[in-house]
PDB file of C-alpha atoms in Angstrom:
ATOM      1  CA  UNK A  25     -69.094  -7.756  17.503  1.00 60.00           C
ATOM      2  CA  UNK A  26     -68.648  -9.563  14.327  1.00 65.00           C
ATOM      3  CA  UNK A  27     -68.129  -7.546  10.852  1.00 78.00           C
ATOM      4  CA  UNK A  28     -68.624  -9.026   7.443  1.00 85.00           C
ATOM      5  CA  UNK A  29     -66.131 -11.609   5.948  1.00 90.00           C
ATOM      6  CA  UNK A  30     -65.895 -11.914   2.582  1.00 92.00           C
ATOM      7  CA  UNK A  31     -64.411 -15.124   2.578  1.00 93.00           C
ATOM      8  CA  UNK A  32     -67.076 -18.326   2.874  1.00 93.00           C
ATOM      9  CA  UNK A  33     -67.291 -21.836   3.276  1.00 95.00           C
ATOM     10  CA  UNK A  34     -65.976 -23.832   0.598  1.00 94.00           C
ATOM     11  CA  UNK A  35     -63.868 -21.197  -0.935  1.00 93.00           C
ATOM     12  CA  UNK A  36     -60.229 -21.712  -2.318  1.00 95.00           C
ATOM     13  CA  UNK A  37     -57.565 -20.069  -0.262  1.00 96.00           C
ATOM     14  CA  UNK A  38     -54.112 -18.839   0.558  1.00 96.00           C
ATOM     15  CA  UNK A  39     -52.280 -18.013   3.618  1.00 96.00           C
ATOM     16  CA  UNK A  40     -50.131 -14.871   3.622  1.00 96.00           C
ATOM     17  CA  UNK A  41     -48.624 -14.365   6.391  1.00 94.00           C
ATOM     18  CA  UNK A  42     -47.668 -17.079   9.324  1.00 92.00           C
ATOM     19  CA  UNK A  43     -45.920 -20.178  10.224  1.00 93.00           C
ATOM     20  CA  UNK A  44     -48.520 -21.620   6.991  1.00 93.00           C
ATOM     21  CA  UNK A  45     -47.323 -18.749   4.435  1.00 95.00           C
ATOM     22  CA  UNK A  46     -47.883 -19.887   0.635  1.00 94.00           C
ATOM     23  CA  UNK A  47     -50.611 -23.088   1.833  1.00 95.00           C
ATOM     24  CA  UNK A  48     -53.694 -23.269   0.082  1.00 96.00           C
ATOM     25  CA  UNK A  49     -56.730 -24.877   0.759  1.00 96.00           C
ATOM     26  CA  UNK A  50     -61.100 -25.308   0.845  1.00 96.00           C
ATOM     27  CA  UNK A  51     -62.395 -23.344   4.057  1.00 96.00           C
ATOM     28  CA  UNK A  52     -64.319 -25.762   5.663  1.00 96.00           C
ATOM     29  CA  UNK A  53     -65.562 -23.922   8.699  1.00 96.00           C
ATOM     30  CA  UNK A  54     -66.441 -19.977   9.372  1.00 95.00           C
ATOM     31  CA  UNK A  55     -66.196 -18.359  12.488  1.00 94.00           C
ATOM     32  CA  UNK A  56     -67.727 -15.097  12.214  1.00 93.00           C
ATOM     33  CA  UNK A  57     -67.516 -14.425  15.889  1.00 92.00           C
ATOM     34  CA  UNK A  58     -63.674 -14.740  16.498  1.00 93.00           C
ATOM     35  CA  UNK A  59     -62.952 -13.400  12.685  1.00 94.00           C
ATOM     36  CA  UNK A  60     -61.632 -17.001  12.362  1.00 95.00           C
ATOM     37  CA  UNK A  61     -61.363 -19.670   9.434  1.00 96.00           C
ATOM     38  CA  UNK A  62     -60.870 -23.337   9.564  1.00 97.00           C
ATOM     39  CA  UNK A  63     -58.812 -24.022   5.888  1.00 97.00           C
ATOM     40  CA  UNK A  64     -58.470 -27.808   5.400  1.00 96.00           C
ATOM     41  CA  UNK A  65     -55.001 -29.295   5.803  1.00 94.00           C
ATOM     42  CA  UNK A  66     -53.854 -26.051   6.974  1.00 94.00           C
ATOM     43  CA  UNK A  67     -52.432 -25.189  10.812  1.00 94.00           C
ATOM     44  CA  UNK A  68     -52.328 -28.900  11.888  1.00 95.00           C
ATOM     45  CA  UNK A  69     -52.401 -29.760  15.545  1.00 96.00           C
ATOM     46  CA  UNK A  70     -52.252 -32.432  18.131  1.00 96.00           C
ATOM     47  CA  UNK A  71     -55.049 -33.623  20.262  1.00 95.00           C
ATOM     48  CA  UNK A  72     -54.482 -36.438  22.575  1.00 96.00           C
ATOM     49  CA  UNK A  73     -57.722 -38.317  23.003  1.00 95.00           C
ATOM     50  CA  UNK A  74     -58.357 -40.356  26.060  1.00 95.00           C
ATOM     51  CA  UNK A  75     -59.736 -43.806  25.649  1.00 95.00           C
ATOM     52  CA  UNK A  76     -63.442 -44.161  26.754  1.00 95.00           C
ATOM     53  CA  UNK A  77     -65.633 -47.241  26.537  1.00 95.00           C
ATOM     54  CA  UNK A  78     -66.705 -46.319  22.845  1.00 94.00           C
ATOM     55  CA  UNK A  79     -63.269 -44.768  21.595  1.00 92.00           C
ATOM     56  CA  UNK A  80     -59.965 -46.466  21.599  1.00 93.00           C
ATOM     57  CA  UNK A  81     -58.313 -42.903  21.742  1.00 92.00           C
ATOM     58  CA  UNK A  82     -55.271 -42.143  20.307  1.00 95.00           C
ATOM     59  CA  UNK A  83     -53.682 -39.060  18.938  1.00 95.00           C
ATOM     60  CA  UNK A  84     -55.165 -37.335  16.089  1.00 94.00           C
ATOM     61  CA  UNK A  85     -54.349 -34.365  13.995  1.00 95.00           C
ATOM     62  CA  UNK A  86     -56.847 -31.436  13.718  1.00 95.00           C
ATOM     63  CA  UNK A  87     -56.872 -28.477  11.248  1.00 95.00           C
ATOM     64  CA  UNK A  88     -56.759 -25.247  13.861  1.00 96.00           C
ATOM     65  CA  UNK A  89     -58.595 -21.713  13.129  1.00 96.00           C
ATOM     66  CA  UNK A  90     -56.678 -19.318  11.430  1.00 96.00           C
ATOM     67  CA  UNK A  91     -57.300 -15.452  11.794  1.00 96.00           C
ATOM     68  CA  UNK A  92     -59.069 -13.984   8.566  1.00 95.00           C
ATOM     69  CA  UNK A  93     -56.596 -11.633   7.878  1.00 94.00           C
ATOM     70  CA  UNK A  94     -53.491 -13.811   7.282  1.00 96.00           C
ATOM     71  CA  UNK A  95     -55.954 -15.656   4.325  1.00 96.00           C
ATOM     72  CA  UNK A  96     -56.242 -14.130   1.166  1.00 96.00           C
ATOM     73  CA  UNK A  97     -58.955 -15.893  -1.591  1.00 95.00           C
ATOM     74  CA  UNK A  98     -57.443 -17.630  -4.110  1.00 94.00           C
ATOM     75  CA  UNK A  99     -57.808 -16.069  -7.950  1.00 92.00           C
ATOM     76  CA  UNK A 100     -59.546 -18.767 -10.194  1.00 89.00           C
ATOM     77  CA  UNK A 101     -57.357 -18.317 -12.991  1.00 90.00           C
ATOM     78  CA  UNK A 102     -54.048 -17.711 -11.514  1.00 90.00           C
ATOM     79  CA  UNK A 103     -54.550 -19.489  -8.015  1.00 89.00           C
ATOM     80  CA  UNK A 104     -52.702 -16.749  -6.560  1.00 93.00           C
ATOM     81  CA  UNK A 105     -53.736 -14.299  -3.475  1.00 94.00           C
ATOM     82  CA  UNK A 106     -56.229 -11.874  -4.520  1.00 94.00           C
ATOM     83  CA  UNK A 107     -58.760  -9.639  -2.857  1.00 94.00           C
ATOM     84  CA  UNK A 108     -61.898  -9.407  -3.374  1.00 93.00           C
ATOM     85  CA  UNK A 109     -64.396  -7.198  -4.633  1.00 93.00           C
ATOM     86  CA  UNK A 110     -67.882  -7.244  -5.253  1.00 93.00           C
ATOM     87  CA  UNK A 111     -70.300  -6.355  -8.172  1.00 93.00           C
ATOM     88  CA  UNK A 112     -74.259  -5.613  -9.167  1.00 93.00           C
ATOM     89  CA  UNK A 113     -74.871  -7.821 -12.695  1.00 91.00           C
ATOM     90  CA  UNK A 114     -77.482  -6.817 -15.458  1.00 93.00           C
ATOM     91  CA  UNK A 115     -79.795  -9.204 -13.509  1.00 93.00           C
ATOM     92  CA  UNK A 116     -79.479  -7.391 -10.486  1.00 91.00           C
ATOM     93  CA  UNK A 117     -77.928 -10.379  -8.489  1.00 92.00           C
ATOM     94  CA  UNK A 118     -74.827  -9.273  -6.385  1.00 92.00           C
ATOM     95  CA  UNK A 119     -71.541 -10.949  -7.043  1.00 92.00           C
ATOM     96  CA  UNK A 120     -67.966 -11.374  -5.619  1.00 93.00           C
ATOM     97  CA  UNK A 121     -65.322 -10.923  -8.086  1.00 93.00           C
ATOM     98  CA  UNK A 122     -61.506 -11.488  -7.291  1.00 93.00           C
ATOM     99  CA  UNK A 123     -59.687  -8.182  -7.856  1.00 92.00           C
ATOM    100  CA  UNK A 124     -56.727  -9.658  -9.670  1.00 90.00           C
ATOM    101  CA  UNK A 125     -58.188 -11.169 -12.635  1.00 89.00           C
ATOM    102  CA  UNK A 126     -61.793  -9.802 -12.529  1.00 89.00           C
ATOM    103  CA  UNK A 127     -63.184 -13.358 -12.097  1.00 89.00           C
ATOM    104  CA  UNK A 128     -66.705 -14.221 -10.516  1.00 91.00           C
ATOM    105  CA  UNK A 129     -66.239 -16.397  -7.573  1.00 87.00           C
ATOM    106  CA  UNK A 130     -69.596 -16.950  -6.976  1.00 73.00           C
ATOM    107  CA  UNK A 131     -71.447 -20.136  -8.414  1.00 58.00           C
TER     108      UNK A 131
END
């Protein structure tokens, strides 16, 4: 069963708890499933590749999933941990605002 993040792809982050505590970074991958984001440079690992007839293999480093709960979105003004909120505009479009400042995140 997967619930409703309210983090998305391409959003600014910051980890708040973990080995990564205080890195920020884009998300650049959403895993709704496993409650999971991918944050770029962020929880580096290892993968040995084996050499095939195409690939020269090699080790390479690959940005792991982190659990959604130990990121926190980044405020737009302050770049700081904030969470998030959401609100209706005059228009009628839905928003996401970070709590901290009372900034629109949304484009």
């Amino acid at each position: 069963m997967s619930t409703k993040l309210k983090i998305k792809k391409g959003d600014q982050v910051v980890v708040i708890s973990g080995a990564n505590k205080g890195a920020k970074g884009e998300v650049m991958k959403v895993l709704r499933e496993e409650n999971r984001v991918v944050v770029q440079g962020v929880n580096m690992r290892t993968h040995h590749n084996k050499p095939t007839q195409t690939s020269p293999g090699g080790i390479e480093k690959l940005e792991a999933p982190i659990h959604v709960s130990n990121v926190a979105l980044a405020d737009p003004k302050s770049g700081k941990a904030s969470k998030v909120g959401y609100k209706v505009l005059k228009d009628g479009t839905k928003v996401r605002v970070a709590k901290a400042s009372g900034e629109t995140i949304d484009k």
